[in-house]
PDB file of C-alpha atoms in Angstrom:
ATOM      1  CA  MET A   5     -17.075  15.185 -14.910  1.00 72.00           C
ATOM      2  CA  ASN A   6     -17.871  11.319 -14.509  1.00 79.00           C
ATOM      3  CA  ILE A   7     -15.369  10.119 -16.645  1.00 85.00           C
ATOM      4  CA  ILE A   8     -12.693  11.536 -14.313  1.00 85.00           C
ATOM      5  CA  ARG A   9     -14.233  10.083 -11.541  1.00 83.00           C
ATOM      6  CA  TYR A  10     -14.096   7.185 -12.878  1.00 83.00           C
ATOM      7  CA  ILE A  11     -10.190   7.231 -14.235  1.00 86.00           C
ATOM      8  CA  ALA A  12      -9.468   8.841 -10.406  1.00 87.00           C
ATOM      9  CA  PHE A  13     -11.039   6.116  -8.716  1.00 88.00           C
ATOM     10  CA  VAL A  14      -8.295   3.322  -9.620  1.00 88.00           C
ATOM     11  CA  PRO A  15      -5.275   5.340  -8.554  1.00 91.00           C
ATOM     12  CA  ILE A  16      -7.594   6.003  -5.323  1.00 91.00           C
ATOM     13  CA  CYS A  17      -8.192   2.672  -4.603  1.00 91.00           C
ATOM     14  CA  PHE A  18      -4.613   1.807  -5.351  1.00 91.00           C
ATOM     15  CA  PHE A  19      -3.284   4.881  -2.558  1.00 93.00           C
ATOM     16  CA  SER A  20      -5.773   3.478  -0.339  1.00 92.00           C
ATOM     17  CA  PHE A  21      -4.445  -0.179  -0.353  1.00 92.00           C
ATOM     18  CA  PHE A  22      -1.132   1.402  -0.488  1.00 93.00           C
ATOM     19  CA  LEU A  23      -1.881   3.518   2.779  1.00 93.00           C
ATOM     20  CA  ILE A  24      -3.304   0.001   4.584  1.00 93.00           C
ATOM     21  CA  TYR A  25      -0.807  -2.273   3.622  1.00 90.00           C
ATOM     22  CA  PHE A  26       1.818   0.139   4.503  1.00 92.00           C
ATOM     23  CA  SER A  27      -0.015   0.753   7.918  1.00 91.00           C
ATOM     24  CA  LEU A  28      -0.488  -2.811   8.471  1.00 88.00           C
ATOM     25  CA  SER A  29       3.616  -3.307   7.918  1.00 86.00           C
ATOM     26  CA  HIS A  30       4.386  -0.921  10.348  1.00 89.00           C
ATOM     27  CA  LEU A  31       2.222  -2.255  12.828  1.00 85.00           C
ATOM     28  CA  ILE A  32       3.814  -6.180  12.603  1.00 82.00           C
ATOM     29  CA  LEU A  33       6.955  -4.594  12.910  1.00 83.00           C
ATOM     30  CA  TRP A  34       6.286  -2.932  15.877  1.00 84.00           C
ATOM     31  CA  PHE A  35       4.797  -6.900  16.950  1.00 79.00           C
ATOM     32  CA  LEU A  36       8.154  -8.081  16.295  1.00 76.00           C
ATOM     33  CA  GLY A  37      10.466  -5.328  18.014  1.00 80.00           C
ATOM     34  CA  LEU A  38       8.595  -5.515  21.497  1.00 78.00           C
ATOM     35  CA  ASP A  39      10.192  -7.902  24.189  1.00 82.00           C
ATOM     36  CA  THR A  40       8.515 -11.118  24.633  1.00 79.00           C
ATOM     37  CA  PHE A  41       6.879 -10.013  27.891  1.00 83.00           C
ATOM     38  CA  TRP A  42       5.678  -6.896  26.329  1.00 81.00           C
ATOM     39  CA  LEU A  43       4.475  -9.084  23.664  1.00 75.00           C
ATOM     40  CA  ILE A  44       2.247 -10.992  25.614  1.00 81.00           C
ATOM     41  CA  VAL A  45       0.873  -7.979  27.751  1.00 82.00           C
ATOM     42  CA  ILE A  46      -0.496  -6.371  24.641  1.00 80.00           C
ATOM     43  CA  LEU A  47      -1.398  -9.688  22.636  1.00 76.00           C
ATOM     44  CA  LEU A  48      -3.520 -10.735  25.414  1.00 82.00           C
ATOM     45  CA  GLY A  49      -4.367  -7.474  26.754  1.00 78.00           C
ATOM     46  CA  PHE A  50      -5.101  -5.382  23.870  1.00 79.00           C
ATOM     47  CA  GLY A  51      -4.385  -7.757  20.989  1.00 76.00           C
ATOM     48  CA  SER A  52      -7.748  -7.730  19.836  1.00 82.00           C
ATOM     49  CA  LEU A  53      -8.673  -4.362  20.273  1.00 86.00           C
ATOM     50  CA  ILE A  54      -5.609  -3.230  18.649  1.00 86.00           C
ATOM     51  CA  TRP A  55      -6.351  -5.230  15.318  1.00 87.00           C
ATOM     52  CA  GLY A  56     -10.307  -4.276  15.600  1.00 89.00           C
ATOM     53  CA  VAL A  57      -8.763  -0.626  15.479  1.00 91.00           C
ATOM     54  CA  PHE A  58      -6.864  -1.088  12.507  1.00 91.00           C
ATOM     55  CA  LYS A  59      -9.844  -3.259  10.372  1.00 93.00           C
ATOM     56  CA  GLY A  60     -12.167  -0.139  11.109  1.00 93.00           C
ATOM     57  CA  PHE A  61      -9.179   2.078   9.947  1.00 93.00           C
ATOM     58  CA  ALA A  62      -9.191  -0.139   6.673  1.00 93.00           C
ATOM     59  CA  ALA A  63     -12.729   0.042   6.131  1.00 92.00           C
ATOM     60  CA  ILE A  64     -13.314   3.580   6.848  1.00 93.00           C
ATOM     61  CA  ILE A  65     -10.195   4.278   4.140  1.00 92.00           C
ATOM     62  CA  MET A  66     -12.124   2.259   1.694  1.00 91.00           C
ATOM     63  CA  ALA A  67     -14.952   4.028   2.441  1.00 90.00           C
ATOM     64  CA  ILE A  68     -13.807   7.096   1.872  1.00 90.00           C
ATOM     65  CA  ALA A  69     -12.376   5.697  -1.388  1.00 89.00           C
ATOM     66  CA  SER A  70     -15.593   4.628  -2.381  1.00 88.00           C
ATOM     67  CA  PHE A  71     -17.149   7.797  -2.410  1.00 85.00           C
ATOM     68  CA  VAL A  72     -14.811   9.006  -5.133  1.00 84.00           C
ATOM     69  CA  SER A  73     -16.770   6.603  -7.741  1.00 84.00           C
ATOM     70  CA  PRO A  74     -19.929   7.810  -9.763  1.00 82.00           C
ATOM     71  CA  ASN A  75     -21.108   4.235  -9.869  1.00 84.00           C
ATOM     72  CA  ARG A  76     -21.573   2.032  -7.109  1.00 84.00           C
ATOM     73  CA  GLN A  77     -21.344  -1.108  -9.025  1.00 86.00           C
ATOM     74  CA  PHE A  78     -17.807   0.170 -10.262  1.00 87.00           C
ATOM     75  CA  SER A  79     -16.560   0.927  -7.046  1.00 88.00           C
ATOM     76  CA  ALA A  80     -17.765  -2.157  -5.368  1.00 87.00           C
ATOM     77  CA  LEU A  81     -16.475  -4.447  -8.164  1.00 90.00           C
ATOM     78  CA  THR A  82     -13.171  -2.735  -8.356  1.00 90.00           C
ATOM     79  CA  ILE A  83     -12.323  -2.704  -4.795  1.00 91.00           C
ATOM     80  CA  LEU A  84     -13.696  -6.563  -4.539  1.00 91.00           C
ATOM     81  CA  ILE A  85     -11.144  -7.459  -7.641  1.00 93.00           C
ATOM     82  CA  LEU A  86      -8.433  -5.559  -6.449  1.00 92.00           C
ATOM     83  CA  SER A  87      -8.211  -6.962  -2.769  1.00 93.00           C
ATOM     84  CA  LEU A  88      -9.028 -10.408  -3.895  1.00 94.00           C
ATOM     85  CA  LEU A  89      -6.245 -10.406  -6.146  1.00 94.00           C
ATOM     86  CA  ASN A  90      -4.001  -8.651  -3.273  1.00 93.00           C
ATOM     87  CA  CYS A  91      -5.389 -11.271  -0.721  1.00 93.00           C
ATOM     88  CA  VAL A  92      -4.535 -13.854  -2.876  1.00 95.00           C
ATOM     89  CA  TRP A  93      -0.798 -12.608  -3.793  1.00 95.00           C
ATOM     90  CA  LEU A  94      -0.015 -12.103  -0.098  1.00 92.00           C
ATOM     91  CA  ILE A  95      -0.922 -15.757   0.527  1.00 93.00           C
ATOM     92  CA  TYR A  96       0.655 -17.165  -1.888  1.00 95.00           C
ATOM     93  CA  ASN A  97       3.966 -15.111  -1.339  1.00 92.00           C
ATOM     94  CA  ILE A  98       3.832 -15.828   2.494  1.00 90.00           C
ATOM     95  CA  TRP A  99       3.553 -19.754   1.533  1.00 91.00           C
ATOM     96  CA  SER A 100       5.952 -19.855  -0.660  1.00 91.00           C
ATOM     97  CA  MET A 101       9.172 -18.036   0.675  1.00 87.00           C
ATOM     98  CA  ASP A 102      12.159 -19.828   0.132  1.00 86.00           C
ATOM     99  CA  VAL A 103      12.398 -20.815   4.033  1.00 85.00           C
ATOM    100  CA  ASN A 104      13.010 -23.654   6.286  1.00 87.00           C
ATOM    101  CA  TYR A 105       9.261 -24.044   7.373  1.00 81.00           C
ATOM    102  CA  SER A 106       9.709 -24.904  11.304  1.00 84.00           C
ATOM    103  CA  GLY A 107       7.042 -24.784  13.606  1.00 82.00           C
ATOM    104  CA  LYS A 108       7.164 -21.461  14.375  1.00 78.00           C
ATOM    105  CA  VAL A 109       7.587 -20.307  10.787  1.00 82.00           C
ATOM    106  CA  ILE A 110       4.509 -22.383   9.722  1.00 87.00           C
ATOM    107  CA  PHE A 111       2.689 -21.058  12.967  1.00 84.00           C
ATOM    108  CA  ALA A 112       3.180 -17.109  12.359  1.00 82.00           C
ATOM    109  CA  ALA A 113       2.215 -18.081   8.132  1.00 87.00           C
ATOM    110  CA  ILE A 114      -0.873 -19.379   9.427  1.00 90.00           C
ATOM    111  CA  VAL A 115      -1.928 -16.328  11.775  1.00 85.00           C
ATOM    112  CA  PHE A 116      -0.862 -13.907   8.837  1.00 88.00           C
ATOM    113  CA  THR A 117      -2.910 -16.231   6.653  1.00 92.00           C
ATOM    114  CA  ILE A 118      -6.368 -15.811   9.045  1.00 91.00           C
ATOM    115  CA  LEU A 119      -5.216 -11.673   9.110  1.00 89.00           C
ATOM    116  CA  THR A 120      -5.319 -11.368   5.832  1.00 92.00           C
ATOM    117  CA  PHE A 121      -8.663 -12.865   4.964  1.00 94.00           C
ATOM    118  CA  GLU A 122      -9.832 -10.662   8.081  1.00 93.00           C
ATOM    119  CA  LEU A 123      -8.280  -7.697   6.190  1.00 93.00           C
ATOM    120  CA  THR A 124      -9.510  -8.563   3.185  1.00 94.00           C
ATOM    121  CA  PHE A 125     -13.157  -8.766   4.549  1.00 94.00           C
ATOM    122  CA  ALA A 126     -12.982  -5.483   6.360  1.00 93.00           C
ATOM    123  CA  ILE A 127     -11.755  -3.397   3.109  1.00 93.00           C
ATOM    124  CA  ILE A 128     -14.638  -5.054   1.474  1.00 92.00           C
ATOM    125  CA  TYR A 129     -17.094  -4.564   4.117  1.00 91.00           C
ATOM    126  CA  GLY A 130     -15.949  -0.700   4.169  1.00 90.00           C
ATOM    127  CA  ALA A 131     -16.566  -0.168   0.377  1.00 89.00           C
ATOM    128  CA  ALA A 132     -19.832  -1.908   1.019  1.00 88.00           C
ATOM    129  CA  ILE A 133     -20.725   1.095   3.545  1.00 87.00           C
ATOM    130  CA  GLY A 134     -18.865   3.310   1.210  1.00 81.00           C
ATOM    131  CA  ASN A 135     -21.627   2.706  -1.130  1.00 78.00           C
ATOM    132  CA  GLY A 136     -24.169   2.618   1.000  1.00 77.00           C
ATOM    133  CA  GLU A 137     -25.024  -1.183   1.072  1.00 68.00           C
ATOM    134  CA  SER A 138     -24.436  -2.208   4.407  1.00 59.00           C
TER     135      SER A 138
END
């Protein structure tokens, strides 16, 4: 039974990452689709609340995914490696785009880099909570 849980854990991790980053893309697209006035109102009034809820959502998804693994160390190590690789890949891709890096693009890339680090730490923290190591 444990071998099935080991085999099933990795695809569940990939599905969890897909769900988290799919939701992140929709959240970013929703922010980009707002008018300037509503964007300022939401970011100044509710921006940290929305981002905090999203990070909590990511942590809960990874905590639930880590329950599938029969071994705490395997779960923590797998999620740690996958999340760090994904973080490096996202940051590399945002900074190596073939665009003209103006002030707004550089600012957006810096913000996206910071948000990627925060989301990666939330995913790792969620895995630690799921393993009972927090």
